[in-house]
PDB file of C-alpha atoms in Angstrom:
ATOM      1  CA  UNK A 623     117.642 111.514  73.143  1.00 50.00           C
ATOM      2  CA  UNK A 624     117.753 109.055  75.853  1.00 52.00           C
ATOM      3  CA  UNK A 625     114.501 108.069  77.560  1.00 65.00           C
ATOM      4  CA  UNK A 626     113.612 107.130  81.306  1.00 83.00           C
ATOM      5  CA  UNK A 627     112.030 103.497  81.783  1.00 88.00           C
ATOM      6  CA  UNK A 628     110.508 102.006  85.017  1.00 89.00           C
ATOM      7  CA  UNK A 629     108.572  98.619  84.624  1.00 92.00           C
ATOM      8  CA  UNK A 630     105.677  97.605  87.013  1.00 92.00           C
ATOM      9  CA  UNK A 631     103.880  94.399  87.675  1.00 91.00           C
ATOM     10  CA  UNK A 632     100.554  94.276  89.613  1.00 90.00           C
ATOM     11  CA  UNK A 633     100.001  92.259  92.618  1.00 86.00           C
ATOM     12  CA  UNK A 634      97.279  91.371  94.735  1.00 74.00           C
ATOM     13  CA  UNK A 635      98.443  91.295  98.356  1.00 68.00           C
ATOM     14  CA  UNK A 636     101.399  89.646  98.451  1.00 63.00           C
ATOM     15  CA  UNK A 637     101.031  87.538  95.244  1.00 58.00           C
ATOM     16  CA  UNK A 638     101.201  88.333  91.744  1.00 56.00           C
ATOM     17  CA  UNK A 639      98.316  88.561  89.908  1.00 55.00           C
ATOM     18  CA  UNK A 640      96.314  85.677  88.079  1.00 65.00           C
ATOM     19  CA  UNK A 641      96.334  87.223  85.258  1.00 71.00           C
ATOM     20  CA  UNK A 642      99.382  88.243  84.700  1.00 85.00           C
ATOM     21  CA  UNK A 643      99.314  92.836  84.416  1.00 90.00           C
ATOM     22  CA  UNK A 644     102.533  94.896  83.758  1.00 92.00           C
ATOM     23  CA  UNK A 645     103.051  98.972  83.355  1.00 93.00           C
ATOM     24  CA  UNK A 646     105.996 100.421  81.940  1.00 93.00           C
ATOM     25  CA  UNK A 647     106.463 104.701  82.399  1.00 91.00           C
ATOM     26  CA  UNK A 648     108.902 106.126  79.849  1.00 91.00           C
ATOM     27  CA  UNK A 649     110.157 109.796  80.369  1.00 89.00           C
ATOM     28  CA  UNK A 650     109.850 110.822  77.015  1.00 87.00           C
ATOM     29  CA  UNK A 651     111.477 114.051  77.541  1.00 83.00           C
ATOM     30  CA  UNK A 652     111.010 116.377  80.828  1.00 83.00           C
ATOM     31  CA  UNK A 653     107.458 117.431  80.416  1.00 87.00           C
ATOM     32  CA  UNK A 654     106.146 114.343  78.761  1.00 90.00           C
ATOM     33  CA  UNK A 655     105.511 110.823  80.019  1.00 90.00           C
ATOM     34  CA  UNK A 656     104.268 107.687  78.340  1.00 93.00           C
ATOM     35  CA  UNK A 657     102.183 104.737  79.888  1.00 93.00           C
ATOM     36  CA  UNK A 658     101.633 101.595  78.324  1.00 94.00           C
ATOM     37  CA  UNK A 659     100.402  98.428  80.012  1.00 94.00           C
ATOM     38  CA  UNK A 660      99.810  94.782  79.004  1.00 92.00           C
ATOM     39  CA  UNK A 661      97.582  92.048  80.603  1.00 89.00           C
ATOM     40  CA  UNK A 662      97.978  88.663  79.072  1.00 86.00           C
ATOM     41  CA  UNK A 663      94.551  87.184  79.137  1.00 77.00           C
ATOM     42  CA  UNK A 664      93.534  83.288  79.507  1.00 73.00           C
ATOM     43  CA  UNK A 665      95.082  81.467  76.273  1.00 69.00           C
ATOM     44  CA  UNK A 666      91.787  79.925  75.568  1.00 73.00           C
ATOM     45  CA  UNK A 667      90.725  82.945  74.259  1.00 70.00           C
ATOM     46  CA  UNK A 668      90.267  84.005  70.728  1.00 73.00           C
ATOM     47  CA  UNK A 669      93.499  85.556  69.433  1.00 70.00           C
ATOM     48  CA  UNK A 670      92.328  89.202  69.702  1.00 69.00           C
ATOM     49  CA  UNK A 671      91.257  88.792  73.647  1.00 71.00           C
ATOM     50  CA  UNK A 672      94.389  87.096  74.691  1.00 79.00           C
ATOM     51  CA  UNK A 673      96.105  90.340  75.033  1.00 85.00           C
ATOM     52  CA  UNK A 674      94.835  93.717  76.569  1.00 87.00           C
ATOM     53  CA  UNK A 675      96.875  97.027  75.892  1.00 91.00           C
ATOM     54  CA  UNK A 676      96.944 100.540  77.537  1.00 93.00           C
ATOM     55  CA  UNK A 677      98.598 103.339  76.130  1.00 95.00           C
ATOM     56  CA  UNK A 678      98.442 106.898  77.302  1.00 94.00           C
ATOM     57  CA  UNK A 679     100.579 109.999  77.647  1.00 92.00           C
ATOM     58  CA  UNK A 680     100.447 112.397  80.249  1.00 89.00           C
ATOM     59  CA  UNK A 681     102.864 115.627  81.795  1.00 87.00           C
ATOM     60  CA  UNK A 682     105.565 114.502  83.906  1.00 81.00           C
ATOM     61  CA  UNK A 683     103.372 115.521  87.296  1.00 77.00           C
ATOM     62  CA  UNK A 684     101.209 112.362  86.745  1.00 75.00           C
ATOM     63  CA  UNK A 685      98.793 114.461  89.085  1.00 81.00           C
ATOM     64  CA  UNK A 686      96.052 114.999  85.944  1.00 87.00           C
ATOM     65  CA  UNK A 687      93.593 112.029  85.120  1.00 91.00           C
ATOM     66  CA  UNK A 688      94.836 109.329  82.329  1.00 92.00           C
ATOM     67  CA  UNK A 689      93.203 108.299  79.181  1.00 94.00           C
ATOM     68  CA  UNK A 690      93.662 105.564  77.794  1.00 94.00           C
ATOM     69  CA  UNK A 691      94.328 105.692  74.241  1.00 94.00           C
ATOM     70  CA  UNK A 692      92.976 102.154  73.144  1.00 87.00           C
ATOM     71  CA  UNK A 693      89.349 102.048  75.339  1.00 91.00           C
ATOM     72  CA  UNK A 694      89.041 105.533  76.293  1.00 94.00           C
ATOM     73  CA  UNK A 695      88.856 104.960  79.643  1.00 94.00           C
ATOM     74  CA  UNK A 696      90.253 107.145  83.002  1.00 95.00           C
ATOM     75  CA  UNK A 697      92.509 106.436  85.160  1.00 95.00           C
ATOM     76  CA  UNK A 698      94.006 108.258  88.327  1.00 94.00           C
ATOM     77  CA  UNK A 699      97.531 107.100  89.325  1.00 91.00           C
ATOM     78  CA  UNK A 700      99.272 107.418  92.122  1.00 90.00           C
ATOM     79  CA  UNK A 701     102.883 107.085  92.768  1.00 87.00           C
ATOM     80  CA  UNK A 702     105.052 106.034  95.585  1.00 86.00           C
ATOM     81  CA  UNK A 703     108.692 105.483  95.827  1.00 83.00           C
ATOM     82  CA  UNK A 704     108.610 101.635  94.658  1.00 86.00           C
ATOM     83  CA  UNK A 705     105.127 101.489  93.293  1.00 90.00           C
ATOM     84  CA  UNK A 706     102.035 102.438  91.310  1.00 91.00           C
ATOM     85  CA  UNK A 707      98.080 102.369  92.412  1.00 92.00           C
ATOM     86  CA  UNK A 708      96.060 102.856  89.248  1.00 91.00           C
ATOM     87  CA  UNK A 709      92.378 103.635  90.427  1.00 94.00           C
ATOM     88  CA  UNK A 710      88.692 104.330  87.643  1.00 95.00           C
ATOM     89  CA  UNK A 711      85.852 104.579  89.257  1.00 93.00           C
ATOM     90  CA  UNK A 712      84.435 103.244  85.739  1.00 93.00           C
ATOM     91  CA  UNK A 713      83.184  99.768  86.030  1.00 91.00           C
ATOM     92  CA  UNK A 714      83.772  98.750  82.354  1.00 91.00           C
ATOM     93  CA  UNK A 715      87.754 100.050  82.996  1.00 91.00           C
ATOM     94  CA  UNK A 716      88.623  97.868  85.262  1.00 90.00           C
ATOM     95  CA  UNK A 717      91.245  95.995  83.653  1.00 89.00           C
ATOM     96  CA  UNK A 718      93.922  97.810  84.862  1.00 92.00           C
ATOM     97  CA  UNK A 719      93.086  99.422  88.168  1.00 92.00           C
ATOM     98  CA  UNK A 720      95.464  97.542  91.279  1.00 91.00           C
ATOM     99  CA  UNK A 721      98.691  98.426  92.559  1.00 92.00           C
ATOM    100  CA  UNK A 722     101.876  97.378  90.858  1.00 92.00           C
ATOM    101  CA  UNK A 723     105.617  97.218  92.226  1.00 92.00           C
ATOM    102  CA  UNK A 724     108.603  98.485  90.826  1.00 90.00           C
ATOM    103  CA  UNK A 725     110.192  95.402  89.326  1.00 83.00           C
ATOM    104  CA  UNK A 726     113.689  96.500  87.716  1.00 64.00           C
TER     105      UNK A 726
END
């Protein structure tokens, strides 16, 4: 089985983000895709903050909210050609929420 990877990296107008925020969508088969996303944090922070990790799976539509599987928070995403805007109107989720560009 060979899967379908597209990496993203979030930016804030025309800059990468300060902390640096990446999404990667595997097709995991036709009906099926997987999100995961990693923020690196400030070094200075205890070993278990320095990281921050999304994982969720949703149908291949992407039209249906997200969960993710790690805070249980929800997402909406919504997909262009060349890039991602991942929007929760929860104020403790937003660690993830901006709009990322296709980077590969």
């Amino acid at each position: 089985n060979q899967s379908f990877s597209q990496h993203f990296i979030r930016y804030r107008g025309n800059l990468n983000s300060k902390q640096m925020t990446t999404l990667q969508l595997h097709q995991m088969g036709k009906n099926k895709i997987k999100i995961e996303g990693i923020q690196y944090r400030n070094p200075n922070n205890s070993e278990s903050a320095r990281i921050a990790y999304l994982r969720s799976y949703t149908s291949s539509n992407l039209s249906e909210p997200i969960t993710d599987l790690e805070s249980r928070c929800v997402y909406q995403l919504i997909r262009t050609k060349y890039s991602l805007t991942f929007q929760s109107d929860d104020e403790k989720c937003q660690r993830f929420v901006g709009m990322y560009k296709l980077y590969d």
